[in-house]
């Protein structure tokens, strides 16, 4: 909940700069479960990016939630469809990590606990964004500084990952593809293109090196 306050407040400031009223900020933040997507929507909107490109970019980075739901589904096999739908529809990244860890460890944790945790975190995020929107209307915080809150979060997540060949290749190739797209004037597709390029090159690289390792072993 504390991390949501630290990241949600800057997000609310940016949302306020797009012209959204505090009640609008709360409504969107309480129903749109990816915080990084909210940062992206606001920044791309302020940059004048077309709505179709914004939708494509947010959809690309939000597709990871399909993997989250798929990985947690086997641990909720005994729950009803209504319960699993409630958990999936309110799932957030932090709640996913906590719930999956508890389910794997075999603790007394089920769909009800997962859903309650999801709701608490979503409410915290909505309140934090709303406070940020209110504070942003009083204090003029530069957009670049507020936007970096989300960037810094992903930098922390990057360095917390296992240092593997695939991760390094994905990060480097993704960054290079963004630079190339912007250099060519393809700003609208820079983000989704970097996601596809980074993942594709990393998978190809791992396949090539794993194949060589198998041949050497033989």
Short mmCIF file of C-alpha atoms in Angstrom, two decimals:
data_model
loop_
_atom_site.label_atom_id
_atom_site.label_comp_id
_atom_site.label_asym_id
_atom_site.label_seq_id
_atom_site.Cartn_x
_atom_site.Cartn_y
_atom_site.Cartn_z
CA UNK A 1 0.00 0.00 0.00
CA UNK A 2 2.89 2.38 0.78
CA UNK A 3 4.44 1.81 -2.65
CA UNK A 4 1.10 2.64 -4.23
CA UNK A 5 1.08 5.99 -2.44
CA UNK A 6 4.59 6.83 -3.67
CA UNK A 7 3.77 5.97 -7.29
CA UNK A 8 0.08 6.90 -7.36
CA UNK A 9 0.55 10.52 -6.26
CA UNK A 10 2.80 11.45 -9.25
CA UNK A 11 0.43 9.58 -11.56
CA UNK A 12 -2.49 11.63 -10.25
CA UNK A 13 -0.52 14.83 -10.84
CA UNK A 14 -0.01 13.92 -14.50
CA UNK A 15 -3.66 12.91 -14.87
CA UNK A 16 -4.66 16.28 -13.47
CA UNK A 17 -2.48 18.02 -16.05
CA UNK A 18 -4.46 16.33 -18.83
CA UNK A 19 -7.54 18.22 -17.60
CA UNK A 20 -9.13 15.46 -15.52
CA UNK A 21 -11.03 16.45 -12.40
CA UNK A 22 -10.19 14.63 -9.12
CA UNK A 23 -13.38 12.56 -9.30
CA UNK A 24 -12.45 11.51 -12.84
CA UNK A 25 -8.99 10.51 -11.63
CA UNK A 26 -10.51 8.37 -8.89
CA UNK A 27 -13.01 6.76 -11.28
CA UNK A 28 -10.33 5.81 -13.81
CA UNK A 29 -7.79 4.69 -11.21
CA UNK A 30 -10.35 2.46 -9.50
CA UNK A 31 -11.34 0.65 -12.69
CA UNK A 32 -8.11 0.58 -14.72
CA UNK A 33 -5.85 -1.86 -12.93
CA UNK A 34 -2.50 -1.17 -14.61
CA UNK A 35 -0.75 1.87 -13.18
CA UNK A 36 1.92 1.87 -15.87
CA UNK A 37 -0.87 2.02 -18.43
CA UNK A 38 -2.27 5.14 -16.77
CA UNK A 39 1.14 6.80 -16.87
CA UNK A 40 1.41 5.88 -20.55
CA UNK A 41 -2.07 7.15 -21.43
CA UNK A 42 -1.44 10.54 -19.82
CA UNK A 43 2.07 11.05 -21.22
CA UNK A 44 1.08 10.02 -24.75
CA UNK A 45 -2.05 12.18 -24.57
CA UNK A 46 -0.02 15.22 -23.49
CA UNK A 47 2.41 14.48 -26.34
CA UNK A 48 -0.44 14.59 -28.84
CA UNK A 49 -0.23 10.92 -29.85
CA UNK A 50 -3.36 9.65 -31.71
CA UNK A 51 -5.88 7.67 -29.67
CA UNK A 52 -5.39 4.50 -31.76
CA UNK A 53 -1.66 4.47 -31.01
CA UNK A 54 -2.34 5.02 -27.31
CA UNK A 55 -4.74 2.06 -27.26
CA UNK A 56 -2.21 -0.16 -29.07
CA UNK A 57 0.64 0.82 -26.74
CA UNK A 58 -1.36 0.29 -23.55
CA UNK A 59 -2.74 -3.01 -24.85
CA UNK A 60 0.79 -4.23 -25.56
CA UNK A 61 2.13 -3.57 -22.08
CA UNK A 62 -1.10 -4.76 -20.43
CA UNK A 63 -1.04 -8.14 -22.18
CA UNK A 64 1.16 -9.42 -19.34
CA UNK A 65 -1.97 -9.68 -17.19
CA UNK A 66 -3.08 -12.62 -19.31
CA UNK A 67 0.07 -14.43 -18.19
CA UNK A 68 -0.53 -13.43 -14.57
CA UNK A 69 -4.05 -14.84 -14.64
CA UNK A 70 -2.94 -18.00 -16.43
CA UNK A 71 -0.23 -18.73 -13.86
CA UNK A 72 -2.49 -18.19 -10.86
CA UNK A 73 -5.47 -20.10 -12.34
CA UNK A 74 -4.24 -23.65 -11.43
CA UNK A 75 -4.04 -22.63 -7.78
CA UNK A 76 -7.69 -21.52 -7.84
CA UNK A 77 -8.99 -24.66 -9.56
CA UNK A 78 -11.35 -25.42 -6.66
CA UNK A 79 -12.99 -21.97 -6.73
CA UNK A 80 -16.22 -21.14 -8.52
CA UNK A 81 -16.26 -19.27 -11.82
CA UNK A 82 -17.64 -16.21 -10.08
CA UNK A 83 -14.76 -16.22 -7.60
CA UNK A 84 -12.07 -16.70 -10.24
CA UNK A 85 -13.60 -13.95 -12.38
CA UNK A 86 -13.63 -11.59 -9.40
CA UNK A 87 -9.94 -12.28 -8.72
CA UNK A 88 -8.92 -11.96 -12.38
CA UNK A 89 -10.89 -8.74 -12.97
CA UNK A 90 -9.28 -6.96 -10.01
CA UNK A 91 -5.77 -8.42 -10.25
CA UNK A 92 -2.85 -6.02 -9.89
CA UNK A 93 0.86 -6.76 -10.17
CA UNK A 94 1.68 -6.45 -6.49
CA UNK A 95 -1.40 -8.40 -5.46
CA UNK A 96 -0.50 -11.10 -7.98
CA UNK A 97 2.96 -11.51 -6.47
CA UNK A 98 1.62 -11.76 -2.92
CA UNK A 99 -1.25 -14.10 -3.74
CA UNK A 100 0.83 -16.42 -5.93
CA UNK A 101 3.54 -16.72 -3.27
CA UNK A 102 1.00 -17.61 -0.58
CA UNK A 103 -0.83 -20.08 -2.83
CA UNK A 104 2.41 -21.81 -3.83
CA UNK A 105 3.59 -22.01 -0.22
CA UNK A 106 0.32 -23.69 0.73
CA UNK A 107 -0.76 -21.06 3.23
CA UNK A 108 -4.38 -20.55 4.29
CA UNK A 109 -5.10 -18.39 1.29
CA UNK A 110 -7.83 -18.65 -1.31
CA UNK A 111 -9.93 -16.63 -3.78
CA UNK A 112 -11.63 -14.65 -1.03
CA UNK A 113 -8.33 -13.47 0.45
CA UNK A 114 -6.97 -12.71 -3.01
CA UNK A 115 -10.02 -10.67 -3.94
CA UNK A 116 -9.97 -8.67 -0.69
CA UNK A 117 -6.27 -7.90 -1.19
CA UNK A 118 -6.96 -6.78 -4.76
CA UNK A 119 -9.75 -4.44 -3.66
CA UNK A 120 -7.64 -2.93 -0.86
CA UNK A 121 -4.76 -2.20 -3.24
CA UNK A 122 -7.03 -0.77 -5.94
CA UNK A 123 -8.69 1.50 -3.38
CA UNK A 124 -5.27 2.63 -2.15
CA UNK A 125 -4.14 3.34 -5.69
CA UNK A 126 -7.32 5.29 -6.49
CA UNK A 127 -7.03 7.38 -3.32
CA UNK A 128 -3.31 8.05 -3.96
CA UNK A 129 -3.93 9.18 -7.53
CA UNK A 130 -6.77 11.43 -6.37
CA UNK A 131 -4.55 13.01 -3.71
CA UNK A 132 -1.90 13.57 -6.35
CA UNK A 133 -4.42 15.27 -8.66
CA UNK A 134 -5.52 17.58 -5.84
CA UNK A 135 -1.94 18.36 -4.84
CA UNK A 136 -0.95 18.94 -8.46
CA UNK A 137 -3.64 21.59 -8.78
CA UNK A 138 -2.06 23.50 -5.90
CA UNK A 139 1.66 22.90 -6.56
CA UNK A 140 3.05 23.07 -10.10
CA UNK A 141 5.12 19.90 -10.47
CA UNK A 142 6.94 19.50 -13.82
CA UNK A 143 5.54 16.65 -15.91
CA UNK A 144 9.00 15.21 -16.55
CA UNK A 145 9.66 14.77 -12.83
CA UNK A 146 6.27 13.20 -12.13
CA UNK A 147 6.59 10.90 -15.16
CA UNK A 148 9.94 9.59 -13.98
CA UNK A 149 8.23 7.96 -10.98
CA UNK A 150 6.91 5.19 -13.25
CA UNK A 151 10.21 4.95 -15.15
CA UNK A 152 12.15 4.57 -11.91
CA UNK A 153 9.80 1.77 -10.83
CA UNK A 154 10.55 -0.23 -13.98
CA UNK A 155 14.28 0.44 -13.56
CA UNK A 156 14.06 -1.07 -10.07
CA UNK A 157 12.14 -4.05 -11.45
CA UNK A 158 14.78 -4.48 -14.17
CA UNK A 159 17.68 -4.59 -11.73
CA UNK A 160 15.78 -6.96 -9.44
CA UNK A 161 15.61 -9.53 -12.24
CA UNK A 162 18.08 -12.37 -12.59
CA UNK A 163 21.00 -11.23 -14.72
CA UNK A 164 20.64 -13.61 -17.64
CA UNK A 165 21.57 -13.42 -21.29
CA UNK A 166 17.92 -13.22 -22.37
CA UNK A 167 17.09 -10.38 -19.98
CA UNK A 168 20.11 -8.34 -21.06
CA UNK A 169 19.39 -8.89 -24.76
CA UNK A 170 15.71 -7.96 -24.30
CA UNK A 171 16.56 -4.75 -22.43
CA UNK A 172 19.25 -3.61 -24.86
CA UNK A 173 17.36 -4.49 -28.04
CA UNK A 174 14.18 -2.88 -26.70
CA UNK A 175 16.00 0.35 -25.88
CA UNK A 176 17.73 0.39 -29.27
CA UNK A 177 14.44 -0.18 -31.10
CA UNK A 178 12.83 2.75 -29.28
CA UNK A 179 15.74 5.00 -30.28
CA UNK A 180 15.58 3.84 -33.90
CA UNK A 181 11.80 4.37 -34.10
CA UNK A 182 12.08 7.88 -32.71
CA UNK A 183 15.00 8.68 -35.04
CA UNK A 184 12.86 7.57 -38.00
CA UNK A 185 9.90 9.61 -36.75
CA UNK A 186 7.85 6.54 -35.80
CA UNK A 187 7.03 7.84 -32.34
CA UNK A 188 3.51 6.41 -32.34
CA UNK A 189 4.67 2.79 -32.55
CA UNK A 190 7.95 3.09 -30.62
CA UNK A 191 6.69 1.46 -27.40
CA UNK A 192 4.75 -1.53 -28.80
CA UNK A 193 7.48 -2.10 -31.41
CA UNK A 194 10.19 -2.18 -28.73
CA UNK A 195 8.22 -4.78 -26.76
CA UNK A 196 7.90 -7.08 -29.77
CA UNK A 197 11.49 -6.57 -30.92
CA UNK A 198 13.00 -7.07 -27.47
CA UNK A 199 11.10 -10.27 -26.74
CA UNK A 200 11.64 -11.71 -30.23
CA UNK A 201 15.39 -11.11 -30.28
CA UNK A 202 15.81 -12.43 -26.73
CA UNK A 203 13.90 -15.63 -27.53
CA UNK A 204 15.87 -16.12 -30.75
CA UNK A 205 19.15 -15.55 -28.93
CA UNK A 206 18.28 -18.05 -26.22
CA UNK A 207 17.19 -20.61 -28.81
CA UNK A 208 20.47 -20.26 -30.71
CA UNK A 209 22.72 -20.50 -27.66
CA UNK A 210 20.68 -23.30 -26.07
CA UNK A 211 20.95 -25.23 -29.32
CA UNK A 212 24.70 -24.78 -29.38
CA UNK A 213 24.96 -25.91 -25.78
CA UNK A 214 23.01 -29.07 -26.55
CA UNK A 215 25.24 -29.85 -29.53
CA UNK A 216 28.38 -29.28 -27.47
CA UNK A 217 27.08 -31.60 -24.76
CA UNK A 218 26.45 -34.32 -27.32
#
